[in-house]
Short mmCIF file of C-alpha atoms in Angstrom, two decimals:
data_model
loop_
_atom_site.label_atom_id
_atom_site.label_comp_id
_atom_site.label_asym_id
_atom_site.label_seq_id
_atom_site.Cartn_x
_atom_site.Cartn_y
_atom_site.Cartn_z
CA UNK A 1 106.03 118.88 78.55
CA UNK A 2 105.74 115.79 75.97
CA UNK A 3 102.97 116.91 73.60
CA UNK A 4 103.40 114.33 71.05
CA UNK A 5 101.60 110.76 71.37
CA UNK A 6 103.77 107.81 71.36
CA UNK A 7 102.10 106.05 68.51
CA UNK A 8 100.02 108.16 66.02
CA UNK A 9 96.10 107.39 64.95
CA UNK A 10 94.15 108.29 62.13
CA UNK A 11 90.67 110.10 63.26
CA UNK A 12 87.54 107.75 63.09
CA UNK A 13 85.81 109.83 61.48
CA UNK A 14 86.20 110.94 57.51
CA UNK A 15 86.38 114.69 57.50
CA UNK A 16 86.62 117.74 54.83
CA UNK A 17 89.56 119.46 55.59
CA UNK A 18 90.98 116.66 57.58
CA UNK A 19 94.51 117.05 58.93
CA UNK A 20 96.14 113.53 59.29
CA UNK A 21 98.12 114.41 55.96
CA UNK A 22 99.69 117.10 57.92
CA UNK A 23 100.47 116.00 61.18
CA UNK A 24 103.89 115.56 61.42
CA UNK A 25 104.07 118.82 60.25
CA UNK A 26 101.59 120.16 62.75
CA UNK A 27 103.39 118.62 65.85
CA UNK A 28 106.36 120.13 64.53
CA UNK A 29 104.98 123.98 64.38
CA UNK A 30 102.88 123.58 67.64
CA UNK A 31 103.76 125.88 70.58
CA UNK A 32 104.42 124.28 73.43
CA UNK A 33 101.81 124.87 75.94
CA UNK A 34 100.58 122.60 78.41
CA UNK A 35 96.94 123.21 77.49
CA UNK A 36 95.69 122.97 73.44
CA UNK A 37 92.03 124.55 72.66
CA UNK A 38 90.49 123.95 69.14
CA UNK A 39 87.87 125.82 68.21
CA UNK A 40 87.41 123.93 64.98
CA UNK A 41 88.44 120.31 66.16
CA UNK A 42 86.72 118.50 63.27
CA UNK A 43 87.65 114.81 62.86
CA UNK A 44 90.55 115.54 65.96
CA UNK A 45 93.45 114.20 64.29
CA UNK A 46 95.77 116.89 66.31
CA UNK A 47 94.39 116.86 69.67
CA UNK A 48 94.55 112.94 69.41
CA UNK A 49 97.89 112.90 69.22
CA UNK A 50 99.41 115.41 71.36
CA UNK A 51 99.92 114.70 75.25
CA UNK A 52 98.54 118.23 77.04
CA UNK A 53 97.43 118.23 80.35
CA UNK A 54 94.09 118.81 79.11
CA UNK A 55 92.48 119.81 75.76
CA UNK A 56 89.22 121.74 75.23
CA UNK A 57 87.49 121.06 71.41
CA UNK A 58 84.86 122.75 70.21
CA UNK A 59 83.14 122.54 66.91
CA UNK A 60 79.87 124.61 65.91
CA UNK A 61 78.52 121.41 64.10
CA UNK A 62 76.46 119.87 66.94
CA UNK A 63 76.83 116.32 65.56
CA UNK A 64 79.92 116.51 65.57
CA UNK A 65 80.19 117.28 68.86
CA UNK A 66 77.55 115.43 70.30
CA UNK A 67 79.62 112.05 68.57
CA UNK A 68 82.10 113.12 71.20
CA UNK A 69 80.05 113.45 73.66
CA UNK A 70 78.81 110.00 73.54
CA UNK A 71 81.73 108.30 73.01
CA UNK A 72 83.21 109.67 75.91
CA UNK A 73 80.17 108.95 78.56
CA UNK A 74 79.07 105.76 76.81
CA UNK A 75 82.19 104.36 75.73
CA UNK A 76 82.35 100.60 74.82
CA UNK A 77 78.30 100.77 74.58
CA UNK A 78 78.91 103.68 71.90
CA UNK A 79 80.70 101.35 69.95
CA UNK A 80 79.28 98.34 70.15
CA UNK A 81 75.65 99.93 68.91
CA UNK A 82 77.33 101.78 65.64
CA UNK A 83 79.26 98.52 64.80
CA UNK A 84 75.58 96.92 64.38
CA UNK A 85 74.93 99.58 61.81
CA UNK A 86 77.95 98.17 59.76
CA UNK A 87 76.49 94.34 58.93
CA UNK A 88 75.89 94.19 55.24
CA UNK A 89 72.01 94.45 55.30
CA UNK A 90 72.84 98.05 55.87
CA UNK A 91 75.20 98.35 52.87
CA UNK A 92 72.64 99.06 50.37
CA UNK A 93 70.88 102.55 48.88
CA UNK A 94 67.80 101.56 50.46
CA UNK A 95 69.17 101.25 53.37
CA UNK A 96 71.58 104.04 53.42
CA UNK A 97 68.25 106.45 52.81
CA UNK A 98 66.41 105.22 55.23
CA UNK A 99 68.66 105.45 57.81
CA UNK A 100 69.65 109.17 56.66
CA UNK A 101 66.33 109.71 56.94
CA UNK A 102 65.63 107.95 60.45
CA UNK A 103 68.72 110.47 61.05
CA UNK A 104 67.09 113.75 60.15
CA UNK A 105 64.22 112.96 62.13
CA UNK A 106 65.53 111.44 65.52
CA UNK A 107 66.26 113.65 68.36
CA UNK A 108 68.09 111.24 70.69
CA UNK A 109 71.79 112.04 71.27
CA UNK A 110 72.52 108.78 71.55
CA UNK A 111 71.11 107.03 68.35
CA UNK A 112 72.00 110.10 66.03
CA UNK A 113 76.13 109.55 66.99
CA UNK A 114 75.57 106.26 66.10
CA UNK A 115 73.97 107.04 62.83
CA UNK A 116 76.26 110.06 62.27
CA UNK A 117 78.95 107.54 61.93
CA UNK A 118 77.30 105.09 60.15
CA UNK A 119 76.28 108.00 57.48
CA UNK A 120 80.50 109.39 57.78
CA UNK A 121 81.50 106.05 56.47
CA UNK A 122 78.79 104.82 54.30
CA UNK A 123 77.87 108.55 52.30
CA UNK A 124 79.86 109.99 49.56
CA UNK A 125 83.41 111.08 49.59
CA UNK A 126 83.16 111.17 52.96
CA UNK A 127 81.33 114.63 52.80
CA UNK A 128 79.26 115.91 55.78
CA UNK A 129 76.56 118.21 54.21
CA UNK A 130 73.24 119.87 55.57
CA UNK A 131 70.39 121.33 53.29
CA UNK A 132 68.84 125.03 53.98
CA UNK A 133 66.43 123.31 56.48
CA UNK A 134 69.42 121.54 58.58
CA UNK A 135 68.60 117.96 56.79
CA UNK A 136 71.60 115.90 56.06
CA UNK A 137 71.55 115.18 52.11
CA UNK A 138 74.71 113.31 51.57
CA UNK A 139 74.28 110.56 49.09
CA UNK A 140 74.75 107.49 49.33
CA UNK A 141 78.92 106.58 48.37
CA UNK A 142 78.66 102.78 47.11
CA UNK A 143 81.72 101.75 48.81
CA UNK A 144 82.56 98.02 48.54
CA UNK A 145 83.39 97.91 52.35
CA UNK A 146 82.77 100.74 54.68
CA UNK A 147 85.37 100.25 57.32
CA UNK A 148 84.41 100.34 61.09
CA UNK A 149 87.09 102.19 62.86
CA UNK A 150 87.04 100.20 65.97
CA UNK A 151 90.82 100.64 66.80
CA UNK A 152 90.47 104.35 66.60
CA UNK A 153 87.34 104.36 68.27
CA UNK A 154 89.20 103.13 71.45
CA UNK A 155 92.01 105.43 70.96
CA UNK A 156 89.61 108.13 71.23
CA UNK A 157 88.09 107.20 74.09
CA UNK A 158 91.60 107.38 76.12
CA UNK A 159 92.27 110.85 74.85
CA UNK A 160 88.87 112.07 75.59
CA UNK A 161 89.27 111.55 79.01
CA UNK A 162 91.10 114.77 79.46
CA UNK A 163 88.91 116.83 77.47
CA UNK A 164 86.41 119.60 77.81
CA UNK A 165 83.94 119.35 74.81
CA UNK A 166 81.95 122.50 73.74
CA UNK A 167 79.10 123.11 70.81
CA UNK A 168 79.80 127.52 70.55
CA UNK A 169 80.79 129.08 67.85
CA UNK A 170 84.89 129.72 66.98
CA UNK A 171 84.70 133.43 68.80
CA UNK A 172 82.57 132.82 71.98
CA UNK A 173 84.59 129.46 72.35
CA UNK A 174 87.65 130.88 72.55
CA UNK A 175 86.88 134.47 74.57
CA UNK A 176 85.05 131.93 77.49
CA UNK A 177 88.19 130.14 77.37
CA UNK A 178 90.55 133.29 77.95
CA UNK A 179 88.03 134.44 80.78
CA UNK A 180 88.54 131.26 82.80
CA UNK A 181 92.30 129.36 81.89
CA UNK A 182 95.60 131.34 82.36
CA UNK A 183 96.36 132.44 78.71
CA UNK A 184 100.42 131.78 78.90
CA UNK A 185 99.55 128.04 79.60
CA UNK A 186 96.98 127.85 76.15
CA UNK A 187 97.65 126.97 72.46
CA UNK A 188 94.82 127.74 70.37
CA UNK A 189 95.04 126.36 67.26
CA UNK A 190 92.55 127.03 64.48
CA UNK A 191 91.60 125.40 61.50
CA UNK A 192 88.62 126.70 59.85
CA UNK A 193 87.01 126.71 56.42
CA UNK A 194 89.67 127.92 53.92
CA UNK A 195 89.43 131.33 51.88
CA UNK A 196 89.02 129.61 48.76
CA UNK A 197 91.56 129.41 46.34
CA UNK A 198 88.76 130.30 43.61
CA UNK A 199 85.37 131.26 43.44
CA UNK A 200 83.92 128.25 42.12
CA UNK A 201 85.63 126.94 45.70
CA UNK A 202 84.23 127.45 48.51
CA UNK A 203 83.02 123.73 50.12
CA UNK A 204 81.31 124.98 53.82
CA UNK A 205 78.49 122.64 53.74
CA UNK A 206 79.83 120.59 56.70
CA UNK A 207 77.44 123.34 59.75
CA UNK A 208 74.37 125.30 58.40
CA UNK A 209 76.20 128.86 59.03
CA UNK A 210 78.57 129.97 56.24
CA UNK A 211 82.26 131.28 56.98
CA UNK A 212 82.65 134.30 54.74
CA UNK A 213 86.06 136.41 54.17
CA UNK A 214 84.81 139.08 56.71
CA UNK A 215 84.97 135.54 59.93
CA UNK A 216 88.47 135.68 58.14
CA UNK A 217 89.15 138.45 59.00
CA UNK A 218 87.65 138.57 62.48
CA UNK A 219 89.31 135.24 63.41
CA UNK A 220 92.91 136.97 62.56
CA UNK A 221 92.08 139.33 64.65
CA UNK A 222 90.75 137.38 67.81
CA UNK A 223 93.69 134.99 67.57
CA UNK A 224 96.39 138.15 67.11
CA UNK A 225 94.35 139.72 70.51
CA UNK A 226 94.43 136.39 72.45
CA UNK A 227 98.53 136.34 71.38
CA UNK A 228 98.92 140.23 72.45
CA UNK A 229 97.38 138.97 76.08
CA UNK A 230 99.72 135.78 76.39
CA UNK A 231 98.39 132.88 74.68
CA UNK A 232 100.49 130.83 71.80
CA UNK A 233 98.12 130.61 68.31
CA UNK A 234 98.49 128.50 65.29
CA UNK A 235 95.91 128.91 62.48
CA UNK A 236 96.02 127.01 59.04
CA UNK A 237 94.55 128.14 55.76
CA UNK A 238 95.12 128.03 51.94
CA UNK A 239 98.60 130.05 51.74
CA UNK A 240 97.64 133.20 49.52
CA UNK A 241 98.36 136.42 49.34
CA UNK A 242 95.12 137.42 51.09
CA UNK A 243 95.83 135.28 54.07
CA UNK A 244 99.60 136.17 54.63
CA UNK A 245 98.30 139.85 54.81
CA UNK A 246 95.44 138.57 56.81
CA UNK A 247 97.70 136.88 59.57
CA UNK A 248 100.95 139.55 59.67
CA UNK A 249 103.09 139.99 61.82
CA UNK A 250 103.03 135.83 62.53
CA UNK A 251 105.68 133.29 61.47
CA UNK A 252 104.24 131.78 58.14
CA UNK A 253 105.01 128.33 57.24
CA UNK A 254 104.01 127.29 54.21
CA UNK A 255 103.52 123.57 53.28
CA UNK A 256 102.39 121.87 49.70
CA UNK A 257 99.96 119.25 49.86
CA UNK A 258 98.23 116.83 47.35
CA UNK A 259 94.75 116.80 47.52
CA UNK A 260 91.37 116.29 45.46
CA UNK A 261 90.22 119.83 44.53
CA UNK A 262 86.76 119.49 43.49
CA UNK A 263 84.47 116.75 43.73
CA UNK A 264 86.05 114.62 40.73
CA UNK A 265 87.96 112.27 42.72
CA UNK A 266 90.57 112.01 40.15
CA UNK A 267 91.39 115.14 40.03
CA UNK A 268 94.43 116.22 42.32
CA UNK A 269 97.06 118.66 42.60
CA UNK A 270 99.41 120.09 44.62
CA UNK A 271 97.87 122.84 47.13
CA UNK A 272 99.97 125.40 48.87
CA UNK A 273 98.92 125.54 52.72
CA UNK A 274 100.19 128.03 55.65
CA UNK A 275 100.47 127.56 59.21
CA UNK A 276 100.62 131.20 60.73
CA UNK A 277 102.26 131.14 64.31
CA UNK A 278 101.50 133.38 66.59
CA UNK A 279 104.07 132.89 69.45
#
Protein backbone atom coordinates (compact mmCIF):
# COMPACT_ATOMS: atom_id res chain seq x y z
CA UNK A 1 0.00 0.00 0.00
CA UNK A 2 1.11 3.67 -1.27
CA UNK A 3 0.52 5.86 1.80
CA UNK A 4 2.21 8.87 0.61
CA UNK A 5 0.30 11.59 -1.62
CA UNK A 6 1.74 12.35 -4.91
CA UNK A 7 2.06 16.04 -4.41
CA UNK A 8 2.17 17.40 -0.79
CA UNK A 9 -0.29 20.37 0.70
CA UNK A 10 0.03 22.61 3.44
CA UNK A 11 -3.23 22.40 5.90
CA UNK A 12 -5.76 25.34 5.41
CA UNK A 13 -5.93 25.98 8.48
CA UNK A 14 -3.06 27.77 10.88
CA UNK A 15 -2.58 25.48 13.82
CA UNK A 16 -0.48 25.34 17.28
CA UNK A 17 1.49 22.46 17.09
CA UNK A 18 1.11 22.14 13.41
CA UNK A 19 3.06 19.39 11.66
CA UNK A 20 3.80 20.47 7.99
CA UNK A 21 7.48 21.25 9.25
CA UNK A 22 7.73 17.63 9.92
CA UNK A 23 6.21 15.77 7.34
CA UNK A 24 8.68 14.29 5.43
CA UNK A 25 9.84 13.06 8.47
CA UNK A 26 6.46 11.75 9.54
CA UNK A 27 5.81 9.78 6.24
CA UNK A 28 9.07 8.39 6.75
CA UNK A 29 8.43 6.85 10.48
CA UNK A 30 4.73 5.90 9.68
CA UNK A 31 3.79 2.19 9.92
CA UNK A 32 2.40 0.94 7.16
CA UNK A 33 -1.14 0.14 7.70
CA UNK A 34 -3.83 0.42 5.35
CA UNK A 35 -6.04 2.34 7.78
CA UNK A 36 -4.52 5.74 9.82
CA UNK A 37 -6.75 7.02 12.97
CA UNK A 38 -5.82 10.41 14.62
CA UNK A 39 -7.11 11.13 17.62
CA UNK A 40 -5.63 14.60 17.65
CA UNK A 41 -5.88 15.48 13.82
CA UNK A 42 -5.58 19.26 14.31
CA UNK A 43 -4.92 21.27 11.12
CA UNK A 44 -4.53 17.46 9.17
CA UNK A 45 -1.35 18.02 7.57
CA UNK A 46 -0.56 14.02 7.89
CA UNK A 47 -3.72 12.45 7.05
CA UNK A 48 -3.78 14.86 3.95
CA UNK A 49 -1.06 13.46 2.57
CA UNK A 50 -0.99 9.87 3.05
CA UNK A 51 -3.07 7.48 0.62
CA UNK A 52 -4.96 4.85 3.29
CA UNK A 53 -7.87 3.17 2.37
CA UNK A 54 -9.66 5.19 4.77
CA UNK A 55 -8.74 7.55 7.67
CA UNK A 56 -10.78 8.27 10.82
CA UNK A 57 -9.81 12.01 12.62
CA UNK A 58 -10.97 13.02 15.59
CA UNK A 59 -10.27 16.11 17.54
CA UNK A 60 -12.02 17.07 21.00
CA UNK A 61 -12.22 20.77 19.78
CA UNK A 62 -15.73 20.76 18.22
CA UNK A 63 -14.89 23.60 15.80
CA UNK A 64 -12.47 22.05 14.63
CA UNK A 65 -14.24 19.30 13.75
CA UNK A 66 -17.35 20.66 12.79
CA UNK A 67 -14.96 22.84 9.92
CA UNK A 68 -14.58 19.32 8.62
CA UNK A 69 -17.66 18.44 8.73
CA UNK A 70 -18.86 21.13 6.53
CA UNK A 71 -16.41 21.14 4.15
CA UNK A 72 -16.93 17.73 3.41
CA UNK A 73 -21.01 17.80 3.01
CA UNK A 74 -21.06 21.36 1.65
CA UNK A 75 -18.08 21.45 -0.34
CA UNK A 76 -17.72 24.21 -3.05
CA UNK A 77 -20.70 26.13 -1.09
CA UNK A 78 -18.32 25.90 2.11
CA UNK A 79 -15.91 27.75 0.30
CA UNK A 80 -17.41 30.05 -1.59
CA UNK A 81 -19.32 31.60 1.74
CA UNK A 82 -15.82 31.90 3.88
CA UNK A 83 -14.08 33.49 0.80
CA UNK A 84 -16.82 36.41 1.26
CA UNK A 85 -15.50 36.84 4.74
CA UNK A 86 -12.00 37.64 3.19
CA UNK A 87 -12.96 41.12 1.09
CA UNK A 88 -11.14 43.93 2.77
CA UNK A 89 -14.17 45.53 4.60
CA UNK A 90 -13.57 42.65 6.90
CA UNK A 91 -9.84 43.36 7.40
CA UNK A 92 -10.22 45.78 10.10
CA UNK A 93 -10.36 45.52 14.28
CA UNK A 94 -13.83 46.48 14.13
CA UNK A 95 -14.60 44.10 12.07
CA UNK A 96 -12.51 41.30 13.27
CA UNK A 97 -14.51 41.82 16.87
CA UNK A 98 -17.55 41.80 15.65
CA UNK A 99 -17.38 38.92 13.80
CA UNK A 100 -15.58 37.02 16.84
CA UNK A 101 -18.29 38.05 18.57
CA UNK A 102 -21.17 37.10 15.99
CA UNK A 103 -18.92 33.78 16.44
CA UNK A 104 -19.34 33.19 20.14
CA UNK A 105 -22.87 33.67 19.89
CA UNK A 106 -24.09 31.72 16.69
CA UNK A 107 -25.09 28.21 16.97
CA UNK A 108 -25.33 27.24 13.27
CA UNK A 109 -22.74 24.67 12.10
CA UNK A 110 -22.63 26.07 9.06
CA UNK A 111 -21.89 29.88 9.60
CA UNK A 112 -19.49 29.19 12.66
CA UNK A 113 -16.91 26.97 10.06
CA UNK A 114 -17.08 29.76 8.03
CA UNK A 115 -16.23 32.21 10.71
CA UNK A 116 -13.84 29.73 12.40
CA UNK A 117 -11.75 30.20 9.37
CA UNK A 118 -12.14 33.59 8.86
CA UNK A 119 -11.03 34.12 12.74
CA UNK A 120 -7.80 31.14 11.94
CA UNK A 121 -6.50 33.52 9.39
CA UNK A 122 -7.37 36.94 10.46
CA UNK A 123 -6.52 36.48 14.69
CA UNK A 124 -3.14 36.52 16.15
CA UNK A 125 -0.30 34.22 15.50
CA UNK A 126 -2.58 32.05 14.27
CA UNK A 127 -3.61 30.96 17.88
CA UNK A 128 -6.96 29.19 18.54
CA UNK A 129 -7.88 30.11 22.19
CA UNK A 130 -11.17 29.77 24.36
CA UNK A 131 -11.85 31.74 27.70
CA UNK A 132 -13.16 29.80 31.03
CA UNK A 133 -16.74 30.28 29.63
CA UNK A 134 -15.88 28.56 26.06
CA UNK A 135 -15.71 32.24 24.29
CA UNK A 136 -13.10 32.55 21.66
CA UNK A 137 -10.75 35.61 22.77
CA UNK A 138 -8.11 35.61 20.15
CA UNK A 139 -7.15 39.07 19.17
CA UNK A 140 -7.20 40.51 16.40
CA UNK A 141 -3.44 39.76 14.31
CA UNK A 142 -3.19 42.96 11.90
CA UNK A 143 -1.95 41.02 9.06
CA UNK A 144 -1.45 43.02 5.82
CA UNK A 145 -3.18 40.18 3.79
CA UNK A 146 -4.87 37.25 5.34
CA UNK A 147 -4.52 34.59 2.73
CA UNK A 148 -7.60 32.49 1.63
CA UNK A 149 -6.45 28.99 1.24
CA UNK A 150 -8.60 28.13 -1.64
CA UNK A 151 -6.13 25.57 -3.24
CA UNK A 152 -5.96 23.68 -0.03
CA UNK A 153 -9.43 24.01 0.60
CA UNK A 154 -10.06 21.77 -2.51
CA UNK A 155 -7.38 19.44 -1.66
CA UNK A 156 -9.18 18.78 1.42
CA UNK A 157 -12.21 18.14 0.11
CA UNK A 158 -10.73 15.07 -2.08
CA UNK A 159 -9.11 13.55 0.95
CA UNK A 160 -12.12 13.90 3.06
CA UNK A 161 -13.98 11.77 1.04
CA UNK A 162 -12.55 8.72 2.66
CA UNK A 163 -12.84 9.84 6.08
CA UNK A 164 -14.76 9.13 9.22
CA UNK A 165 -14.84 12.40 11.32
CA UNK A 166 -15.45 12.17 15.14
CA UNK A 167 -15.80 15.06 18.08
CA UNK A 168 -14.70 12.30 21.42
CA UNK A 169 -12.12 12.71 23.39
CA UNK A 170 -8.32 11.02 22.53
CA UNK A 171 -9.29 7.71 24.82
CA UNK A 172 -12.97 6.96 23.90
CA UNK A 173 -11.93 7.76 20.19
CA UNK A 174 -9.54 5.38 19.95
CA UNK A 175 -11.08 2.27 22.30
CA UNK A 176 -14.55 2.69 19.83
CA UNK A 177 -12.17 2.38 17.10
CA UNK A 178 -10.42 -0.96 18.39
CA UNK A 179 -14.05 -2.35 19.19
CA UNK A 180 -15.18 -2.05 15.57
CA UNK A 181 -11.85 -2.06 12.83
CA UNK A 182 -9.40 -5.06 12.82
CA UNK A 183 -6.45 -3.65 14.92
CA UNK A 184 -3.46 -5.25 12.58
CA UNK A 185 -4.90 -3.11 9.66
CA UNK A 186 -4.78 0.47 12.05
CA UNK A 187 -2.04 3.13 12.61
CA UNK A 188 -2.88 5.36 15.30
CA UNK A 189 -0.89 8.13 15.41
CA UNK A 190 -1.04 10.72 18.17
CA UNK A 191 -0.08 14.10 18.51
CA UNK A 192 -1.25 15.80 21.52
CA UNK A 193 -0.38 18.81 23.65
CA UNK A 194 3.35 18.51 24.53
CA UNK A 195 4.73 17.96 28.23
CA UNK A 196 6.20 21.23 28.33
CA UNK A 197 9.66 21.78 28.11
CA UNK A 198 9.26 24.35 31.16
CA UNK A 199 6.80 25.47 33.43
CA UNK A 200 6.23 28.78 32.20
CA UNK A 201 5.23 26.40 28.91
CA UNK A 202 2.43 24.88 28.73
CA UNK A 203 0.17 26.58 25.59
CA UNK A 204 -3.35 24.18 25.76
CA UNK A 205 -5.71 26.92 25.12
CA UNK A 206 -6.68 25.55 21.67
CA UNK A 207 -10.20 23.01 23.60
CA UNK A 208 -11.58 24.16 27.05
CA UNK A 209 -10.24 20.80 28.86
CA UNK A 210 -6.56 20.90 29.92
CA UNK A 211 -4.03 17.93 29.10
CA UNK A 212 -2.07 17.45 32.29
CA UNK A 213 1.12 15.00 32.78
CA UNK A 214 -1.19 12.33 34.38
CA UNK A 215 -3.38 12.21 30.12
CA UNK A 216 0.47 11.70 29.50
CA UNK A 217 0.71 9.17 31.07
CA UNK A 218 -2.62 7.50 30.34
CA UNK A 219 -2.19 8.08 26.58
CA UNK A 220 1.30 5.96 26.79
CA UNK A 221 -0.44 3.57 28.16
CA UNK A 222 -3.61 3.24 25.84
CA UNK A 223 -1.38 3.45 22.77
CA UNK A 224 1.28 0.64 24.35
CA UNK A 225 -2.29 -1.59 25.05
CA UNK A 226 -3.72 -0.94 21.53
CA UNK A 227 0.14 -2.10 20.20
CA UNK A 228 0.11 -5.28 22.71
CA UNK A 229 -3.45 -6.23 20.83
CA UNK A 230 -2.10 -5.64 17.14
CA UNK A 231 -2.33 -2.17 16.10
CA UNK A 232 0.92 -0.03 14.77
CA UNK A 233 1.23 3.51 17.06
CA UNK A 234 3.20 6.58 16.48
CA UNK A 235 2.97 9.38 19.08
CA UNK A 236 5.03 12.74 18.96
CA UNK A 237 6.03 14.92 21.87
CA UNK A 238 8.83 17.24 23.13
CA UNK A 239 11.84 14.58 23.37
CA UNK A 240 12.76 14.63 27.23
CA UNK A 241 13.70 12.52 29.59
CA UNK A 242 10.18 12.26 31.03
CA UNK A 243 8.70 11.23 27.76
CA UNK A 244 11.36 8.59 26.64
CA UNK A 245 10.56 6.90 30.06
CA UNK A 246 6.97 7.65 29.42
CA UNK A 247 6.87 5.78 25.95
CA UNK A 248 9.58 2.64 26.66
CA UNK A 249 9.95 -0.04 25.20
CA UNK A 250 9.09 1.98 21.59
CA UNK A 251 11.59 2.96 18.87
CA UNK A 252 12.41 6.72 19.67
CA UNK A 253 13.27 8.99 16.96
CA UNK A 254 14.28 12.07 17.82
CA UNK A 255 14.15 15.12 15.43
CA UNK A 256 15.35 19.01 16.05
CA UNK A 257 13.13 21.58 14.91
CA UNK A 258 13.13 25.46 14.76
CA UNK A 259 10.31 26.97 16.14
CA UNK A 260 8.92 30.20 18.04
CA UNK A 261 8.91 29.26 21.75
CA UNK A 262 6.83 31.74 23.38
CA UNK A 263 4.66 34.26 22.06
CA UNK A 264 7.57 36.77 20.94
CA UNK A 265 7.61 35.96 17.40
CA UNK A 266 11.21 36.61 17.17
CA UNK A 267 12.20 34.46 19.38
CA UNK A 268 13.24 30.91 17.99
CA UNK A 269 15.33 28.07 18.72
CA UNK A 270 16.03 24.80 18.02
CA UNK A 271 13.51 22.22 19.82
CA UNK A 272 14.29 18.58 20.26
CA UNK A 273 11.09 16.45 19.20
CA UNK A 274 10.47 12.45 19.43
CA UNK A 275 8.44 10.24 17.44
CA UNK A 276 7.93 7.01 19.66
CA UNK A 277 6.97 3.93 17.41
CA UNK A 278 5.17 1.44 18.58
CA UNK A 279 5.34 -1.35 15.89
Amino acid sequence: MHKYATTLSRPFLKWPGGKMRLIQELLAHLPDRTLLAEPFVGAGALFANTQHKHVFINDINTDLINIYQQLKKEKLRFIKAAESFFSGKYHNATAYYDLRAEFNESTHPFKRACLFLYLNRHGYNGLCRYNSSGSYNVPFGDYKAPYFPHQELLFFIERLKNASLSNLSYADFMRKLAEKEKLKDIVFYCDPPYAPLSKTANFTGYAASKFELEDQKQLALLGRTLYKQGAAVMISNHDLPFTRTLYKPAYIKSILVKRVISCKTDLRQEVKELLAIYT
